[in-house]
Short mmCIF file of C-alpha atoms and ligand atoms in Angstrom, two decimals:
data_model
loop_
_atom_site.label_atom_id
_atom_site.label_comp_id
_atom_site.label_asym_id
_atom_site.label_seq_id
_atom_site.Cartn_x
_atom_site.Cartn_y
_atom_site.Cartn_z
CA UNK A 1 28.58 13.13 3.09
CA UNK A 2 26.16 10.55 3.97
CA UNK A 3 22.64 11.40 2.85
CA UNK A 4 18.78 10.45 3.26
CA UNK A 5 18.79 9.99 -0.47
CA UNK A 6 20.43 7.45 -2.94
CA UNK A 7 24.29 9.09 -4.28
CA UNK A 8 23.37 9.57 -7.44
CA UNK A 9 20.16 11.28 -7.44
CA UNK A 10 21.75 14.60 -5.08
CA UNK A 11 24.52 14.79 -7.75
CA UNK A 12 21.92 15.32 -10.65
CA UNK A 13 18.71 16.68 -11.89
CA UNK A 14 16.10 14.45 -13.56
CA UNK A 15 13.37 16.17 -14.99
CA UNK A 16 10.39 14.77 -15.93
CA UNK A 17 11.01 14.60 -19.71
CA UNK A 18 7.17 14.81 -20.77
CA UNK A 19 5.45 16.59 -17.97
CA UNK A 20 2.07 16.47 -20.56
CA UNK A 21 -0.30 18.23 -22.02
CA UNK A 22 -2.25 19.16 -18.65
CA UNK A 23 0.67 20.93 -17.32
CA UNK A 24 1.16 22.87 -20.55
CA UNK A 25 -2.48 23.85 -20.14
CA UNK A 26 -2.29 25.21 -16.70
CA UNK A 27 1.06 26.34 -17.28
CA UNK A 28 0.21 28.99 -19.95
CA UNK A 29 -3.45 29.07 -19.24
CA UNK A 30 -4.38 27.92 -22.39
CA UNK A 31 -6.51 24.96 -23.13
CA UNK A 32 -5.49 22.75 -26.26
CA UNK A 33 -8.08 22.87 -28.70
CA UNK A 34 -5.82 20.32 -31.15
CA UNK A 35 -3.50 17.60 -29.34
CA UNK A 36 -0.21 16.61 -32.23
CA UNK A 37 2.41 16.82 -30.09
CA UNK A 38 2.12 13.26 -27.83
CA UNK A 39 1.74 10.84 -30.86
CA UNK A 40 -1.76 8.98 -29.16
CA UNK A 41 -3.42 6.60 -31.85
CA UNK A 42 -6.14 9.61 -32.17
CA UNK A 43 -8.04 8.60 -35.31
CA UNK A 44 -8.40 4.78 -33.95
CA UNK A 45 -11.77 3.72 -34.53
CA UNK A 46 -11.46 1.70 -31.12
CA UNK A 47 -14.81 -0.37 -32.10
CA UNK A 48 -14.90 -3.18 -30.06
CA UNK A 49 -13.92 -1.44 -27.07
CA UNK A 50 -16.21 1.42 -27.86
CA UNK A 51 -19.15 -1.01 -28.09
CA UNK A 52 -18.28 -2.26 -25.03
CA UNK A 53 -17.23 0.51 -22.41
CA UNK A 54 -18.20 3.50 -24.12
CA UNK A 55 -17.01 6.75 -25.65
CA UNK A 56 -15.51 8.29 -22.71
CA UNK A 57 -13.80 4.62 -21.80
CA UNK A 58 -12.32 4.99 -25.18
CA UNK A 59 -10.97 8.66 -25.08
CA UNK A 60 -9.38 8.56 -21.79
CA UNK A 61 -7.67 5.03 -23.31
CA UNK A 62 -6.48 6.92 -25.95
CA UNK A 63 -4.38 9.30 -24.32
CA UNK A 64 -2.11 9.57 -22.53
CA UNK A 65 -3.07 10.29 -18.70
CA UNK A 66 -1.55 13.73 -16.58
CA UNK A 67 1.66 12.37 -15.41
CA UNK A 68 1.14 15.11 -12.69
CA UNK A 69 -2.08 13.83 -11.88
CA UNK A 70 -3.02 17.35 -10.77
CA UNK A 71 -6.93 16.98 -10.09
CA UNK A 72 -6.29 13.38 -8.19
CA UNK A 73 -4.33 15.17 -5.87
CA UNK A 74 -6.61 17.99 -5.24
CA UNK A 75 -8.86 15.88 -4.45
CA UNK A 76 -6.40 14.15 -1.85
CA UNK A 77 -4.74 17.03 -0.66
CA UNK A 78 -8.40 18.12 1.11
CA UNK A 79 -8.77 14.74 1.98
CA UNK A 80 -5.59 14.85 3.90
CA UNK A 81 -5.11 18.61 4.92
CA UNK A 82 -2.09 18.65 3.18
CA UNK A 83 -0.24 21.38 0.22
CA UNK A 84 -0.39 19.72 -3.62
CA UNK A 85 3.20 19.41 -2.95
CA UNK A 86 3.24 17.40 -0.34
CA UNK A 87 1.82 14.33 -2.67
CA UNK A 88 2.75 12.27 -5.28
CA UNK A 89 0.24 9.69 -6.94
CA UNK A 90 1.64 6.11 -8.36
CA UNK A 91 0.41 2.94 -9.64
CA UNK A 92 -0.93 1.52 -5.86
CA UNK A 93 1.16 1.33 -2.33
CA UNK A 94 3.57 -1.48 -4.10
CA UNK A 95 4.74 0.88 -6.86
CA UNK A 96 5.79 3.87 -4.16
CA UNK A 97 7.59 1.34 -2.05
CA UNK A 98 9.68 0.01 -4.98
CA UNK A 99 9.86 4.09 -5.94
CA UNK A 100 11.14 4.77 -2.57
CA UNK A 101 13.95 2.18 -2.26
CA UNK A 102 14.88 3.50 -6.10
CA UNK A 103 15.33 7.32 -4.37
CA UNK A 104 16.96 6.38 -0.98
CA UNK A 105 19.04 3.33 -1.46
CA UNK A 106 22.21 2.49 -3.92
CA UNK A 107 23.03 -1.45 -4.04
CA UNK A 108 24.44 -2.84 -0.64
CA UNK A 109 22.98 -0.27 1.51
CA UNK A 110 20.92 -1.59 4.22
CA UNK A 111 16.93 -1.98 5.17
CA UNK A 112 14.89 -3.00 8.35
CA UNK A 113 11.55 -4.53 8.41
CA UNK A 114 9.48 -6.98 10.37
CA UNK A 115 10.46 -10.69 10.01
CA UNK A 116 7.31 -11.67 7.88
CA UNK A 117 5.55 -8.36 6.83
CA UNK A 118 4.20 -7.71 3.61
CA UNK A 119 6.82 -9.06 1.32
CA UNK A 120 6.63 -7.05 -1.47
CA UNK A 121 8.79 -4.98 0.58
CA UNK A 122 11.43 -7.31 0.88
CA UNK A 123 11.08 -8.42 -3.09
CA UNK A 124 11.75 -4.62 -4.16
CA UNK A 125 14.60 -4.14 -1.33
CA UNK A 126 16.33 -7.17 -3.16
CA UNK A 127 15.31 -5.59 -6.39
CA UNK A 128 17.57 -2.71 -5.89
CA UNK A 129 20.13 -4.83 -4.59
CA UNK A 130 19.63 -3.96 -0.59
CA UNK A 131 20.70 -6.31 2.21
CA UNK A 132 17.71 -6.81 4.63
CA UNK A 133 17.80 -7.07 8.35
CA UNK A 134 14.35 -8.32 9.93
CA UNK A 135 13.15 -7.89 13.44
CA UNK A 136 10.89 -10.51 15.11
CA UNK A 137 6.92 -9.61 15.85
CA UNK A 138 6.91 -8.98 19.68
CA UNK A 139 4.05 -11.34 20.64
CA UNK A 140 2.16 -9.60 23.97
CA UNK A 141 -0.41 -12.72 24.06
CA UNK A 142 -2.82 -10.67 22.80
CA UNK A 143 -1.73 -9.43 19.14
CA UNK A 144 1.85 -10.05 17.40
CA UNK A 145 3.20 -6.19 17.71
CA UNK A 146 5.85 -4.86 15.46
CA UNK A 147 8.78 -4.22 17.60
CA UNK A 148 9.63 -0.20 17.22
CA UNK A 149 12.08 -0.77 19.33
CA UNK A 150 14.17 -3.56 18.21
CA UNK A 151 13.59 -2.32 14.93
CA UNK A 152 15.13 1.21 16.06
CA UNK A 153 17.78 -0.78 17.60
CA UNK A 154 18.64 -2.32 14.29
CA UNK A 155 18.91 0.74 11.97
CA UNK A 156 21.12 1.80 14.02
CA UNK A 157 23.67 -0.85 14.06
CA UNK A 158 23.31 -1.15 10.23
CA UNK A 159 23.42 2.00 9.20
CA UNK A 160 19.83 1.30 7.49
CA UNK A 161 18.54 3.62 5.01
CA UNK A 162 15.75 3.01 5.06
CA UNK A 163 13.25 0.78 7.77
CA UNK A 164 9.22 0.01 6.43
CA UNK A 165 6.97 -0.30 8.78
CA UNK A 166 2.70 -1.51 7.18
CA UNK A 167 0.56 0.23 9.87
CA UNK A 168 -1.71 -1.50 10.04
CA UNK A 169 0.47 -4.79 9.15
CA UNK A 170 -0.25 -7.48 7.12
CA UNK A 171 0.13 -10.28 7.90
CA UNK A 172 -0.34 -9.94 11.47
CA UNK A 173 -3.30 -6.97 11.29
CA UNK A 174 -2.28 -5.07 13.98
CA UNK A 175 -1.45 -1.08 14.20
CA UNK A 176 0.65 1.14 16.08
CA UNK A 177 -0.75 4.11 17.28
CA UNK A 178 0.42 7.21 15.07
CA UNK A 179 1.93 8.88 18.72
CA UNK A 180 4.17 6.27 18.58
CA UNK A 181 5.20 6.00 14.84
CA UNK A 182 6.06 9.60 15.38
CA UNK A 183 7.77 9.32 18.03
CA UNK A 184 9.82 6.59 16.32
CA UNK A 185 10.38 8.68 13.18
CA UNK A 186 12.01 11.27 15.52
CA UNK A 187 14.25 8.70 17.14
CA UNK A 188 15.87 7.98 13.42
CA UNK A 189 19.38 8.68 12.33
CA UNK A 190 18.75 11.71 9.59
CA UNK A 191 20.16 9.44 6.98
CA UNK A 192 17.37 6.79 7.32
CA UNK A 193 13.39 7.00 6.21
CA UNK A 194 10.46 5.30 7.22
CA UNK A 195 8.51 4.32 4.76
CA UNK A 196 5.19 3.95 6.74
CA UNK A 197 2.55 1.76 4.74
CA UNK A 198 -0.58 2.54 5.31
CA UNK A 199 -2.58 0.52 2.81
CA UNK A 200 -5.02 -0.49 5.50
CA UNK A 201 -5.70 2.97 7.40
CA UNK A 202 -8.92 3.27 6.21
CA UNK A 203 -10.15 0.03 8.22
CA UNK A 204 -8.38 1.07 11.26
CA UNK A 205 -10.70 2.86 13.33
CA UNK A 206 -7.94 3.75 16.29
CA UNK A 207 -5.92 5.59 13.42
CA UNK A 208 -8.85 7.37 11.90
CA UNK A 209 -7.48 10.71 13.90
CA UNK A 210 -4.40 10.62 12.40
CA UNK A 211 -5.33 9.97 8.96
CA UNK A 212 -4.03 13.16 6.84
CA UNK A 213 -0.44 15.63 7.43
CA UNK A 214 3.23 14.05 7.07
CA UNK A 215 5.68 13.25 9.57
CA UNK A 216 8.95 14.53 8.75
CA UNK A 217 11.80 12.26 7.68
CA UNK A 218 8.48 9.27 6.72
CA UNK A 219 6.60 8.77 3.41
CA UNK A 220 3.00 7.68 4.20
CA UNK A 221 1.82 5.26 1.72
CA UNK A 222 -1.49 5.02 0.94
CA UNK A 223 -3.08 2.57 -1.70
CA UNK A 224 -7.10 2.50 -3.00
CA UNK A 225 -6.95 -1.41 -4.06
CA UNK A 226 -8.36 -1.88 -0.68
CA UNK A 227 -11.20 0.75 0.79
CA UNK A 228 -11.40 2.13 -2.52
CA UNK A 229 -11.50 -1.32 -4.27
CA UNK A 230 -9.49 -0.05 -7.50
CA UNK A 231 -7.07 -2.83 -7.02
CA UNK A 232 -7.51 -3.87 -10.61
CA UNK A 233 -6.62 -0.26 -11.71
CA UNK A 234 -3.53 0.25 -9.77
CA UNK A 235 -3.78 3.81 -8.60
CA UNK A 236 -1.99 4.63 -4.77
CA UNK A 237 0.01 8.05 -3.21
CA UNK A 238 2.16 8.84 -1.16
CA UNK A 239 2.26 11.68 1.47
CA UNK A 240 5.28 13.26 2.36
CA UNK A 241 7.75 16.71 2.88
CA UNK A 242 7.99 18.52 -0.60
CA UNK A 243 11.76 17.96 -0.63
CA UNK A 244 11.49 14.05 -0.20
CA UNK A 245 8.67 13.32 -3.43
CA UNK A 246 11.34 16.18 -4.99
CA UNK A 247 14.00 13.35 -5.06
CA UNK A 248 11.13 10.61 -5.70
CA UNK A 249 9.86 12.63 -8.84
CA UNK A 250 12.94 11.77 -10.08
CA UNK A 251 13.05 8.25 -10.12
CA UNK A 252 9.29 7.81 -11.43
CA UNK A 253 7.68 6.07 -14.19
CA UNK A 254 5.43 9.14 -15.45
CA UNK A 255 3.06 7.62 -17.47
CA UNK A 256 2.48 4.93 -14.83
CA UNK A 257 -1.20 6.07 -13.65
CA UNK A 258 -2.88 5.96 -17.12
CA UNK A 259 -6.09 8.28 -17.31
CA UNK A 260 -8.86 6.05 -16.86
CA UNK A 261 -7.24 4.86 -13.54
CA UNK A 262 -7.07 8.88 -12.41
CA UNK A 263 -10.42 9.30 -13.35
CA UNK A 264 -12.22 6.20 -12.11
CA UNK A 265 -10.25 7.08 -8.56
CA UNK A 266 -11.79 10.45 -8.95
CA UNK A 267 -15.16 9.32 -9.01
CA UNK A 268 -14.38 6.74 -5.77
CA UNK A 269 -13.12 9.06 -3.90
CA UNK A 270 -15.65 11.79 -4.70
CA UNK A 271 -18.67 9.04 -3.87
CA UNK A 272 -19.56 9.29 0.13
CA UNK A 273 -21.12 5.82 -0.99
CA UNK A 274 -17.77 4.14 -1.74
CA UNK A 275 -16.93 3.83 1.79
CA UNK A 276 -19.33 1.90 3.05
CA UNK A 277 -17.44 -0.96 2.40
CA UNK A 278 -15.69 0.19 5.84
CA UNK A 279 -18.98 -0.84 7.70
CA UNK A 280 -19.42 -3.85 6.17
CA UNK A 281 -15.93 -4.87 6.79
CA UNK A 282 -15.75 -3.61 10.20
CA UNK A 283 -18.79 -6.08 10.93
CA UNK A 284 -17.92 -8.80 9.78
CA UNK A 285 -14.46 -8.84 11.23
CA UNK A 286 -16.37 -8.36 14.61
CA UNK A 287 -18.70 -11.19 14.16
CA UNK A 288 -15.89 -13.90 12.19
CA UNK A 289 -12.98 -12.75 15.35
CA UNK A 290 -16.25 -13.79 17.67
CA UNK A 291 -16.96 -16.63 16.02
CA UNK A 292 -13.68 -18.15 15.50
CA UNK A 293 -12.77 -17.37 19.12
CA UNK A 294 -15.73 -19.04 20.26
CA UNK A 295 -14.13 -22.43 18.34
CA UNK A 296 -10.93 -22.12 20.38
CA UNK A 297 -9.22 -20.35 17.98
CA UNK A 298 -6.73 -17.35 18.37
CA UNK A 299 -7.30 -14.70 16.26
CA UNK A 300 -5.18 -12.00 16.36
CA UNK A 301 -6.83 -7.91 16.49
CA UNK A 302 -7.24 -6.60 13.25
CA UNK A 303 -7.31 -3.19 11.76
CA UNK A 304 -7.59 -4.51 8.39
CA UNK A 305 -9.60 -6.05 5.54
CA UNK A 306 -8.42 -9.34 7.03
CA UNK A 307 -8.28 -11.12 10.13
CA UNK A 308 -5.51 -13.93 10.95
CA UNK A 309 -5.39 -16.74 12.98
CA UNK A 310 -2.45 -18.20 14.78
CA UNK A 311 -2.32 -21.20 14.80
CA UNK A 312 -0.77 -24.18 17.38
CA UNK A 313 1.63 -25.13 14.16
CA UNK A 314 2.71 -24.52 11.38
CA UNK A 315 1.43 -28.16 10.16
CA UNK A 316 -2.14 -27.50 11.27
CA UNK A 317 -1.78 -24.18 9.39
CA UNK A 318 -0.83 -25.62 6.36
CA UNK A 319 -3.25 -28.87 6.70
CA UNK A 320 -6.00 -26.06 7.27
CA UNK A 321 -5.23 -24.15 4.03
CA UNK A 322 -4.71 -27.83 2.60
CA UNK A 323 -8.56 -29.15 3.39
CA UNK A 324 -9.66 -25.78 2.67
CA UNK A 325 -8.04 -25.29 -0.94
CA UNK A 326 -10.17 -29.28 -1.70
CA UNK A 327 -13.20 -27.20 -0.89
CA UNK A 328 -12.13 -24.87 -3.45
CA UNK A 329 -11.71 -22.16 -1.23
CA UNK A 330 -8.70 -19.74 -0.81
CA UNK A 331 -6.86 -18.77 2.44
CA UNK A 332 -3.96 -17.26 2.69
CA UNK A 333 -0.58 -18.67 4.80
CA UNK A 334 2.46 -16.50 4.98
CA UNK A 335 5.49 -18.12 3.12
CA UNK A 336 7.95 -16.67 5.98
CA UNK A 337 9.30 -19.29 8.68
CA UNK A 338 8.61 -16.69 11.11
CA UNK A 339 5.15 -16.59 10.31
CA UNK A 340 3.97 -19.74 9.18
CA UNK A 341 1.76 -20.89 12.02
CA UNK A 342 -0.86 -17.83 10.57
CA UNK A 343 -3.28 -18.21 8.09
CA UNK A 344 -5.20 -14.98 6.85
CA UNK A 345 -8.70 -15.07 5.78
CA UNK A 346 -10.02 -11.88 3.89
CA UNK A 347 -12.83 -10.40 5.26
CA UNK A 348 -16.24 -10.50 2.81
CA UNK A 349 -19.71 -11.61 3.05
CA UNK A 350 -18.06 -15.18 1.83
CA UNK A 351 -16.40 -15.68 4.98
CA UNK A 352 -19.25 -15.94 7.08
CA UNK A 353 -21.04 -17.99 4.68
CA UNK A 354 -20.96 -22.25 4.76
CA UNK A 355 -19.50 -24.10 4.06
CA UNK A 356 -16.39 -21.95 5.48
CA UNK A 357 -17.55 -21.78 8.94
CA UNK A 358 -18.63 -25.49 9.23
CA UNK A 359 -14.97 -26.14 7.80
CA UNK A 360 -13.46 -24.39 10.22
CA UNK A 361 -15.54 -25.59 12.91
CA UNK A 362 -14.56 -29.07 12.19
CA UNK A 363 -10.89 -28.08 12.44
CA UNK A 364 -10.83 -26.23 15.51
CA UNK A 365 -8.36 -26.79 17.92
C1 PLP B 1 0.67 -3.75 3.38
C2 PLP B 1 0.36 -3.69 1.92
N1 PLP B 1 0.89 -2.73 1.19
C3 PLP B 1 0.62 -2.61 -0.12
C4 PLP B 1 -0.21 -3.50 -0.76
C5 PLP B 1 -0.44 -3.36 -2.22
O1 PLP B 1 -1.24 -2.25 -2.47
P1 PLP B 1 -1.48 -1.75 -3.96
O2 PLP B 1 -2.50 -2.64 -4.58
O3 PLP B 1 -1.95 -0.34 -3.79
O4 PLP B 1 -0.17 -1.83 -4.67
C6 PLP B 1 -0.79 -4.54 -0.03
C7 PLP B 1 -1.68 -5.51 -0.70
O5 PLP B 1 -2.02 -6.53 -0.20
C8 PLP B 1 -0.50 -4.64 1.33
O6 PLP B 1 -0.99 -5.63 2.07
#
């Protein structure tokens, strides 16, 4: 019988061979006193990093982190109204994608996305050996709109197991709202997932409503390289039913969020300060999308970090990045045919500096 999950993971268990010292401790109740049972360096002197970063850097370097990275997701489970169970913490959004195509797809099966979203997607998918169908933007004149559905249409005449849908989307920055998504997740065959990433929510005022629970048959991804600004540390989770992250748990690297990235998350999320990157960004995407419109640009609605321009062609696009990159400044352009009249610029105090603006001002259509 066809199932949500890849073959081999319903026929067999896979526990987590080393579930760590943490879970012994809460497990029994008692707290280890002497740690030689996990084989951690722990009479390294650790000098030169001590001098640098610290004691505490140094200890949590040592050993190794909870693979259950129990108090992370306390924390996250009140941040999202959701059980313990119905999380799972990984190394940022891109690890649980490439987790999530390891638990629900065996080589050949099929995948949906959006011609020209976020490609790691479509890297992983190939990774595993999955065939990808893509669906074209739906361009309203306004924003480009993922297509829910033409891309409902398509899992359906593939058989897809699984169809990923960024929300907000990058490249394109714009969002569905969550009435839809769930609407779409109901629509789906019981043998395909959605695996929603939502690695920008956190910009997206519209979505702020819908920001914590699960949607059944979906795995929300979130990531905090981007609101949080951990990218460097790699630290992301994923909200979904207990009997989906079940299946995922087995497939999972356990070691993979080391303890100084679960702690340094801790003290981001814990910080009502952290966010106030959201207000910065949220201005100055208002006051770049006014100013580049103003030059006879388009730029396309963003609920993200970013906001992109479309461009008349794809050779302007590229002849923009082009000038831009002798300036020594970086923009991004899509490598995807479907996509490569946009170029994304990241939103930062930088970008509404000169000599950006007076660049772009020069090249404005
Ligand atoms: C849509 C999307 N998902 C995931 C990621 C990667 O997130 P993380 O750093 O948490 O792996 C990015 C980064 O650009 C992204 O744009």
């Amino acid at each position: 019988m066809r199932s949500r999950f890849a073959a081999h993971l319903i026929e067999q268990d896979n526990p987590n061979p080393f579930p760590g010292i943490p879970a012994l401790e809460r497990r029994t109740g008692i707290s280890i006193a002497t740690r030689l049972g996990s084989n951690e360096c722990l009479d390294a002197p650790m000098q030169a990093l001590q001098d640098r970063f610290g004691m505490q850097f140094c200890e949590l370097a040592r050993l190794y982190g909870d693979p259950e990275c129990h108090a992370l997701r306390e924390t996250l489970a009140v941040m999202n109204h959701v059980d313990l169970d119905a999380l799972l913490v990984d190394g940022g959004a891109d690890a649980l994608i490439y987790l999530c195509l390891r638990a629900f797809c065996d080589p050949g099966d099929k995948v949906v996305c959006s011609a020209g979203t976020y490609p790691s997607f479509g890297y992983f998918a190939r990774a595993v050996g999955c065939v990808i169908e893509e669906v074209a933007y739906h361009d309203d004149g306004h924003a480009l709109q993922v297509d829910l559905q033409a891309l409902l249409d398509a899992v359906v005449r593939t058989e897809a197991k699984v169809v990923y849908i960024a929300n907000p989307d990058n490249p394109t920055g714009s969002w569905q709202g969550i009435g839809d998504i769930a609407e779409f997740v109901a629509r789906l065959p019981e043998t395909c997932t959605l695996v929603l990433d939502e690695a920008y929510i956190d910009f997206c005022e519209a979505l702020q409503p819908a920001f914590g629970g699960t949607l059944p048959g979906c795995v929300r991804l979130r990531s905090l390289s981007k609101a949080y600004a951990l990218a460097g540390l790699r630290v992301g989770y994923a909200l979904a039913a207990p009997d989906i992250l079940e299946q995922l748990h087995k497939v999972r690297i356990h070691y993979a969020v080391g303890g100084l990235a679960q702690y340094a998350a801790q003290v981001a999320l814990d910080d009502p300060r952290t966010l106030a990157t959201l207000t910065e960004a949220s201005f100055i995407r208002d006051a770049l999308t006014a100013h580049l419109s103003n030059l006879g640009f388009r730029v396309l609605p963003s609920g993200t970090n970013f906001v992109s321009l479309l461009l008349p062609s794809a050779q302007l696009a590229q002849s923009l990045v082009e000038y831009l990159l002798e300036q020594r400044i970086s923009v991004h352009r899509p490598r995807h045919p479907a996509l490569e009249r946009l170029v994304r610029i990241t939103l930062c105090a930088a970008a509404l500096d000169e000599p950006f603006l007076s660049i772009l001002q020069e090249t404005s259509p």
